[in-house]
mmCIF file of C-alpha atoms in Angstrom:
data_model
loop_
_atom_site.group_PDB
_atom_site.id
_atom_site.type_symbol
_atom_site.label_atom_id
_atom_site.label_comp_id
_atom_site.label_asym_id
_atom_site.label_seq_id
_atom_site.Cartn_x
_atom_site.Cartn_y
_atom_site.Cartn_z
ATOM 1 C CA ARG A 1 -16.313 -0.599 -6.656
ATOM 2 C CA LYS A 2 -13.411 -2.306 -4.904
ATOM 3 C CA GLU A 3 -11.193 -4.458 -7.082
ATOM 4 C CA VAL A 4 -11.403 -7.344 -4.620
ATOM 5 C CA GLU A 5 -14.531 -7.660 -2.496
ATOM 6 C CA GLN A 6 -15.135 -9.841 0.522
ATOM 7 C CA ASP A 7 -17.842 -10.160 3.131
ATOM 8 C CA PRO A 8 -16.234 -8.542 6.206
ATOM 9 C CA GLY A 9 -18.041 -10.840 8.632
ATOM 10 C CA PRO A 10 -17.565 -11.534 11.447
ATOM 11 C CA PHE A 11 -18.252 -15.209 11.019
ATOM 12 C CA ASN A 12 -18.825 -16.712 14.451
ATOM 13 C CA VAL A 13 -18.717 -20.505 14.246
ATOM 14 C CA PRO A 14 -18.378 -23.318 16.798
ATOM 15 C CA GLU A 15 -15.334 -25.554 16.883
ATOM 16 C CA GLY A 16 -15.636 -28.338 14.352
ATOM 17 C CA ALA A 17 -17.841 -26.373 11.968
ATOM 18 C CA THR A 18 -17.236 -25.976 8.266
ATOM 19 C CA VAL A 19 -17.072 -22.393 7.089
ATOM 20 C CA ALA A 20 -16.803 -20.917 3.595
ATOM 21 C CA PHE A 21 -15.544 -17.513 2.548
ATOM 22 C CA ASN A 22 -16.235 -15.969 -0.804
ATOM 23 C CA CYS A 23 -14.498 -13.258 -2.732
ATOM 24 C CA THR A 24 -15.023 -11.575 -6.087
ATOM 25 C CA TYR A 25 -12.516 -9.671 -8.181
ATOM 26 C CA SER A 26 -13.277 -7.105 -10.856
ATOM 27 C CA ASN A 27 -10.163 -7.201 -13.050
ATOM 28 C CA SER A 28 -10.554 -10.012 -15.540
ATOM 29 C CA ALA A 29 -6.831 -9.700 -16.356
ATOM 30 C CA SER A 30 -5.862 -10.906 -12.865
ATOM 31 C CA GLN A 31 -3.650 -13.935 -13.186
ATOM 32 C CA SER A 32 -2.772 -15.192 -9.709
ATOM 33 C CA PHE A 33 -4.878 -15.587 -6.618
ATOM 34 C CA PHE A 34 -4.134 -16.189 -2.981
ATOM 35 C CA TRP A 35 -5.568 -16.394 0.484
ATOM 36 C CA TYR A 36 -3.566 -14.717 3.228
ATOM 37 C CA ARG A 37 -4.233 -15.017 6.932
ATOM 38 C CA GLN A 38 -3.787 -12.099 9.320
ATOM 39 C CA ASP A 39 -3.885 -12.473 13.079
ATOM 40 C CA CYS A 40 -4.924 -9.471 15.126
ATOM 41 C CA ARG A 41 -2.365 -6.645 14.829
ATOM 42 C CA LYS A 42 0.123 -8.888 13.045
ATOM 43 C CA GLU A 43 1.426 -9.158 9.522
ATOM 44 C CA PRO A 44 -0.422 -11.062 6.783
ATOM 45 C CA LYS A 45 0.975 -14.496 5.984
ATOM 46 C CA LEU A 46 0.334 -16.613 2.934
ATOM 47 C CA LEU A 47 -2.195 -19.340 3.651
ATOM 48 C CA MET A 48 -2.425 -20.806 0.179
ATOM 49 C CA SER A 49 -2.334 -20.025 -3.496
ATOM 50 C CA VAL A 50 -5.493 -20.647 -5.512
ATOM 51 C CA TYR A 51 -5.219 -22.658 -8.694
ATOM 52 C CA SER A 52 -7.742 -22.941 -11.509
ATOM 53 C CA SER A 53 -8.187 -26.628 -10.813
ATOM 54 C CA GLY A 54 -8.843 -26.000 -7.141
ATOM 55 C CA ASN A 55 -6.452 -27.076 -4.439
ATOM 56 C CA GLU A 56 -6.497 -28.493 -0.966
ATOM 57 C CA ASP A 57 -4.114 -28.216 1.958
ATOM 58 C CA GLY A 58 -5.250 -30.268 4.912
ATOM 59 C CA ARG A 59 -8.503 -28.781 6.183
ATOM 60 C CA PHE A 60 -8.374 -25.904 3.708
ATOM 61 C CA THR A 61 -9.732 -25.968 0.166
ATOM 62 C CA ALA A 62 -9.504 -23.096 -2.284
ATOM 63 C CA GLN A 63 -11.425 -22.758 -5.520
ATOM 64 C CA LEU A 64 -11.248 -20.342 -8.422
ATOM 65 C CA ASN A 65 -13.981 -19.657 -10.957
ATOM 66 C CA ARG A 66 -12.505 -17.413 -13.646
ATOM 67 C CA ALA A 67 -15.755 -17.131 -15.587
ATOM 68 C CA SER A 68 -17.542 -15.670 -12.564
ATOM 69 C CA GLN A 69 -14.395 -13.968 -11.199
ATOM 70 C CA TYR A 70 -14.973 -15.647 -7.899
ATOM 71 C CA ILE A 71 -12.631 -17.213 -5.338
ATOM 72 C CA SER A 72 -13.578 -19.279 -2.332
ATOM 73 C CA LEU A 73 -11.952 -20.748 0.756
ATOM 74 C CA LEU A 74 -13.456 -23.640 2.676
ATOM 75 C CA ILE A 75 -12.256 -24.515 6.167
ATOM 76 C CA ARG A 76 -13.350 -27.869 7.539
ATOM 77 C CA ASP A 77 -13.330 -28.933 11.190
ATOM 78 C CA SER A 78 -12.632 -25.402 12.442
ATOM 79 C CA LYS A 79 -10.156 -25.007 15.284
ATOM 80 C CA LEU A 80 -9.885 -22.199 17.814
ATOM 81 C CA SER A 81 -6.519 -21.399 16.232
ATOM 82 C CA ASP A 82 -8.236 -20.673 12.904
ATOM 83 C CA SER A 83 -9.624 -17.445 14.391
ATOM 84 C CA ALA A 84 -8.132 -14.667 12.270
ATOM 85 C CA THR A 85 -8.877 -12.374 9.358
ATOM 86 C CA TYR A 86 -8.678 -14.016 5.945
ATOM 87 C CA LEU A 87 -7.569 -11.799 3.073
ATOM 88 C CA CYS A 88 -8.457 -12.567 -0.517
ATOM 89 C CA VAL A 89 -5.783 -11.436 -2.985
ATOM 90 C CA ALA A 90 -5.693 -11.083 -6.768
ATOM 91 C CA ALA A 91 -2.500 -10.317 -8.681
ATOM 92 C CA GLY A 92 -1.879 -9.174 -12.209
ATOM 93 C CA GLY A 93 -0.319 -6.599 -14.465
ATOM 94 C CA ALA A 94 3.313 -6.181 -15.442
ATOM 95 C CA THR A 95 4.540 -6.417 -11.839
ATOM 96 C CA ASN A 96 1.930 -8.921 -10.628
ATOM 97 C CA LYS A 97 0.853 -6.339 -8.098
ATOM 98 C CA LEU A 98 -1.167 -7.827 -5.252
ATOM 99 C CA ILE A 99 -4.616 -6.348 -4.697
ATOM 100 C CA PHE A 100 -6.003 -7.197 -1.277
ATOM 101 C CA GLY A 101 -9.574 -7.493 -0.169
ATOM 102 C CA THR A 102 -10.469 -5.909 3.148
ATOM 103 C CA GLY A 103 -10.641 -9.291 4.819
ATOM 104 C CA THR A 104 -13.191 -11.570 6.453
ATOM 105 C CA LEU A 105 -13.015 -11.985 10.208
ATOM 106 C CA LEU A 106 -13.470 -15.513 11.535
ATOM 107 C CA ALA A 107 -14.067 -16.204 15.212
ATOM 108 C CA VAL A 108 -14.167 -19.877 16.189
ATOM 109 C CA GLN A 109 -15.948 -20.372 19.495
ATOM 110 C CA PRO A 110 -15.284 -23.203 21.966
ATOM 111 C CA GLU B 1 16.043 -16.970 9.721
ATOM 112 C CA ALA B 2 14.495 -15.519 6.561
ATOM 113 C CA GLN B 3 12.629 -12.407 7.497
ATOM 114 C CA VAL B 4 11.568 -8.833 6.842
ATOM 115 C CA THR B 5 12.277 -6.436 9.690
ATOM 116 C CA GLN B 6 10.860 -2.989 10.300
ATOM 117 C CA ASN B 7 11.718 -0.314 12.790
ATOM 118 C CA PRO B 8 10.294 1.251 14.792
ATOM 119 C CA ARG B 9 7.327 -0.977 15.589
ATOM 120 C CA TYR B 10 5.410 1.825 17.249
ATOM 121 C CA LEU B 11 5.776 5.558 16.773
ATOM 122 C CA ILE B 12 3.851 8.564 18.013
ATOM 123 C CA THR B 13 4.884 11.835 16.456
ATOM 124 C CA VAL B 14 3.586 15.313 15.745
ATOM 125 C CA THR B 15 2.497 16.935 12.518
ATOM 126 C CA GLY B 16 5.384 18.091 10.357
ATOM 127 C CA LYS B 17 8.210 16.228 12.077
ATOM 128 C CA LYS B 18 10.087 14.216 9.464
ATOM 129 C CA LEU B 19 10.398 10.509 10.143
ATOM 130 C CA THR B 20 11.802 7.393 8.529
ATOM 131 C CA VAL B 21 10.603 3.831 8.939
ATOM 132 C CA THR B 22 13.302 1.345 8.054
ATOM 133 C CA CYS B 23 12.737 -1.956 6.293
ATOM 134 C CA SER B 24 15.263 -4.691 5.676
ATOM 135 C CA GLN B 25 15.047 -8.202 4.210
ATOM 136 C CA ASN B 26 17.659 -10.960 4.279
ATOM 137 C CA MET B 27 16.252 -13.122 1.479
ATOM 138 C CA ASN B 28 17.969 -11.395 -1.469
ATOM 139 C CA HIS B 29 14.560 -10.430 -2.818
ATOM 140 C CA GLU B 30 14.375 -8.070 -5.757
ATOM 141 C CA TYR B 31 10.851 -6.767 -5.210
ATOM 142 C CA MET B 32 9.958 -4.727 -2.154
ATOM 143 C CA SER B 33 6.918 -2.638 -1.337
ATOM 144 C CA TRP B 34 5.238 -0.588 1.340
ATOM 145 C CA TYR B 35 1.579 -0.823 2.309
ATOM 146 C CA ARG B 36 -0.670 0.971 4.702
ATOM 147 C CA GLN B 37 -3.628 -0.753 6.301
ATOM 148 C CA ASP B 38 -6.678 1.163 7.459
ATOM 149 C CA PRO B 39 -10.020 -0.141 8.752
ATOM 150 C CA GLY B 40 -12.481 -0.712 5.939
ATOM 151 C CA LEU B 41 -9.879 0.042 3.278
ATOM 152 C CA GLY B 42 -7.596 -2.944 3.570
ATOM 153 C CA LEU B 43 -3.981 -3.004 2.495
ATOM 154 C CA ARG B 44 -3.063 -0.359 -0.053
ATOM 155 C CA GLN B 45 0.286 -0.147 -1.774
ATOM 156 C CA ILE B 46 2.219 3.082 -1.231
ATOM 157 C CA TYR B 47 5.410 2.510 -3.223
ATOM 158 C CA TYR B 48 7.240 -0.420 -4.661
ATOM 159 C CA SER B 49 10.717 -1.204 -5.949
ATOM 160 C CA MET B 50 11.686 -3.796 -8.515
ATOM 161 C CA ASN B 51 15.407 -3.524 -7.818
ATOM 162 C CA VAL B 52 18.150 -1.230 -6.604
ATOM 163 C CA GLU B 53 17.523 2.368 -7.688
ATOM 164 C CA VAL B 54 14.196 1.386 -9.296
ATOM 165 C CA THR B 55 11.147 2.667 -7.433
ATOM 166 C CA ASP B 56 7.623 3.512 -8.492
ATOM 167 C CA LYS B 57 4.376 4.813 -7.061
ATOM 168 C CA GLY B 58 1.685 2.527 -5.826
ATOM 169 C CA ASP B 59 -1.927 3.470 -5.205
ATOM 170 C CA VAL B 60 -1.479 5.987 -2.382
ATOM 171 C CA PRO B 61 1.974 7.614 -2.721
ATOM 172 C CA GLU B 62 1.089 11.185 -1.710
ATOM 173 C CA GLY B 63 3.064 12.356 1.315
ATOM 174 C CA TYR B 64 5.604 9.523 1.158
ATOM 175 C CA LYS B 65 9.043 8.958 -0.305
ATOM 176 C CA VAL B 66 11.174 5.864 -0.600
ATOM 177 C CA SER B 67 14.684 4.948 -1.648
ATOM 178 C CA ARG B 68 16.391 1.722 -2.657
ATOM 179 C CA LYS B 69 20.136 2.214 -2.493
ATOM 180 C CA GLU B 70 20.826 -1.368 -1.457
ATOM 181 C CA LYS B 71 18.938 -4.506 -2.319
ATOM 182 C CA ARG B 72 18.118 -5.384 1.271
ATOM 183 C CA ASN B 73 16.857 -1.991 2.478
ATOM 184 C CA PHE B 74 13.767 -0.011 1.513
ATOM 185 C CA PRO B 75 13.084 2.863 3.923
ATOM 186 C CA LEU B 76 9.811 4.797 3.945
ATOM 187 C CA ILE B 77 10.155 8.533 4.518
ATOM 188 C CA LEU B 78 7.445 10.904 5.654
ATOM 189 C CA GLU B 79 8.863 14.390 5.081
ATOM 190 C CA SER B 80 6.001 16.215 6.796
ATOM 191 C CA PRO B 81 3.628 13.759 8.468
ATOM 192 C CA SER B 82 -0.013 14.676 8.862
ATOM 193 C CA PRO B 83 -2.768 13.090 10.981
ATOM 194 C CA ASN B 84 -4.268 11.336 7.926
ATOM 195 C CA GLN B 85 -1.061 9.289 7.752
ATOM 196 C CA THR B 86 -1.895 7.655 11.063
ATOM 197 C CA SER B 87 -2.036 4.012 10.067
ATOM 198 C CA LEU B 88 -0.507 0.548 10.298
ATOM 199 C CA TYR B 89 2.372 0.228 7.834
ATOM 200 C CA PHE B 90 3.793 -2.975 6.414
ATOM 201 C CA CYS B 91 6.913 -3.506 4.399
ATOM 202 C CA ALA B 92 6.942 -6.561 2.161
ATOM 203 C CA SER B 93 9.302 -8.370 -0.156
ATOM 204 C CA ARG B 94 9.195 -11.154 -2.700
ATOM 205 C CA TYR B 95 11.797 -12.821 -4.852
ATOM 206 C CA GLY B 96 10.709 -11.432 -8.222
ATOM 207 C CA LEU B 97 7.741 -10.580 -10.389
ATOM 208 C CA ALA B 98 6.450 -14.088 -11.006
ATOM 209 C CA GLY B 99 2.804 -14.451 -10.138
ATOM 210 C CA TRP B 100 3.404 -17.288 -7.710
ATOM 211 C CA ASP B 101 6.252 -15.751 -5.748
ATOM 212 C CA GLU B 102 5.246 -15.629 -2.103
ATOM 213 C CA GLN B 103 5.220 -12.166 -0.579
ATOM 214 C CA PHE B 104 6.655 -11.862 2.933
ATOM 215 C CA PHE B 105 5.601 -9.068 5.247
ATOM 216 C CA GLY B 106 7.415 -7.317 8.043
ATOM 217 C CA PRO B 107 5.796 -7.184 11.508
ATOM 218 C CA GLY B 108 4.264 -3.754 10.929
ATOM 219 C CA THR B 109 4.778 -0.229 12.227
ATOM 220 C CA ARG B 110 1.907 1.437 14.005
ATOM 221 C CA LEU B 111 2.215 5.170 13.401
ATOM 222 C CA THR B 112 0.199 7.861 15.135
ATOM 223 C CA VAL B 113 0.525 11.466 13.962
ATOM 224 C CA LEU B 114 -0.891 14.032 16.379
#
C-alpha cells in the first residue's frame, strides 16, 4: 500500500466548476501536509500547506482530518490555468521527509 | 532570484557511461535532496543531505551516489547507468528540517539511458 494515495484522475471539468481532490495517508505519525502543483514536464511547486483547522487561499481550500488520515483540496470557480497535476504530500519523521502521492490530473475545459 | 538549478536539463547516454547531474541552490538552504519521478510511482527520494558532508540514503539509492562538499551544491552521480535509471530527476532544497519549511525544486533533468 502506498504511503500517500490519490485518485489519479483525470478530472475533466468545465471552467467555473468546483472540483475536490482527496488523499489518504497511511503513516499516523505524519506531522505536516501540503498540496503541490506540477505543470506538465515541470517541477512541483508548493500550492499550499494544510493545517488542522483547515485553510483557504483565494479559490483554494485545504482540509485535514487526522482521525481519518485524510486530506482534501477544493478548487472553486476553476480556471483554464488550474489545469495541472496536484500532488498530495505528507511529511514526518526526524527529517520531516516529504512523501508524495502520485498526483491527480486536472483538466479544465473551456 | 532565489532558485535551484540543475544541469543538464536533458541527457541521452548509453549503459555504463558515468555521468553527473549538477544541482545548485542560492538560498543558503541546509537540506537538499534528489528525487526521481516515474509514471505511476510518483516522486521518490534517492538521497538527501542535511548539511555539508552529511548525506544519507532515501528510498531508492541503488545505483546512485551523491556528495555535499559545499552548502550550495549537491551533485548526483551515476557511476554505471542502466536503462532502469531512465527517469525525470529533480533536485530540491529547503531551509531546514522544520515541518513547514517550503521545499523548492529545480527544473528537472530528463535522463534516457540506452
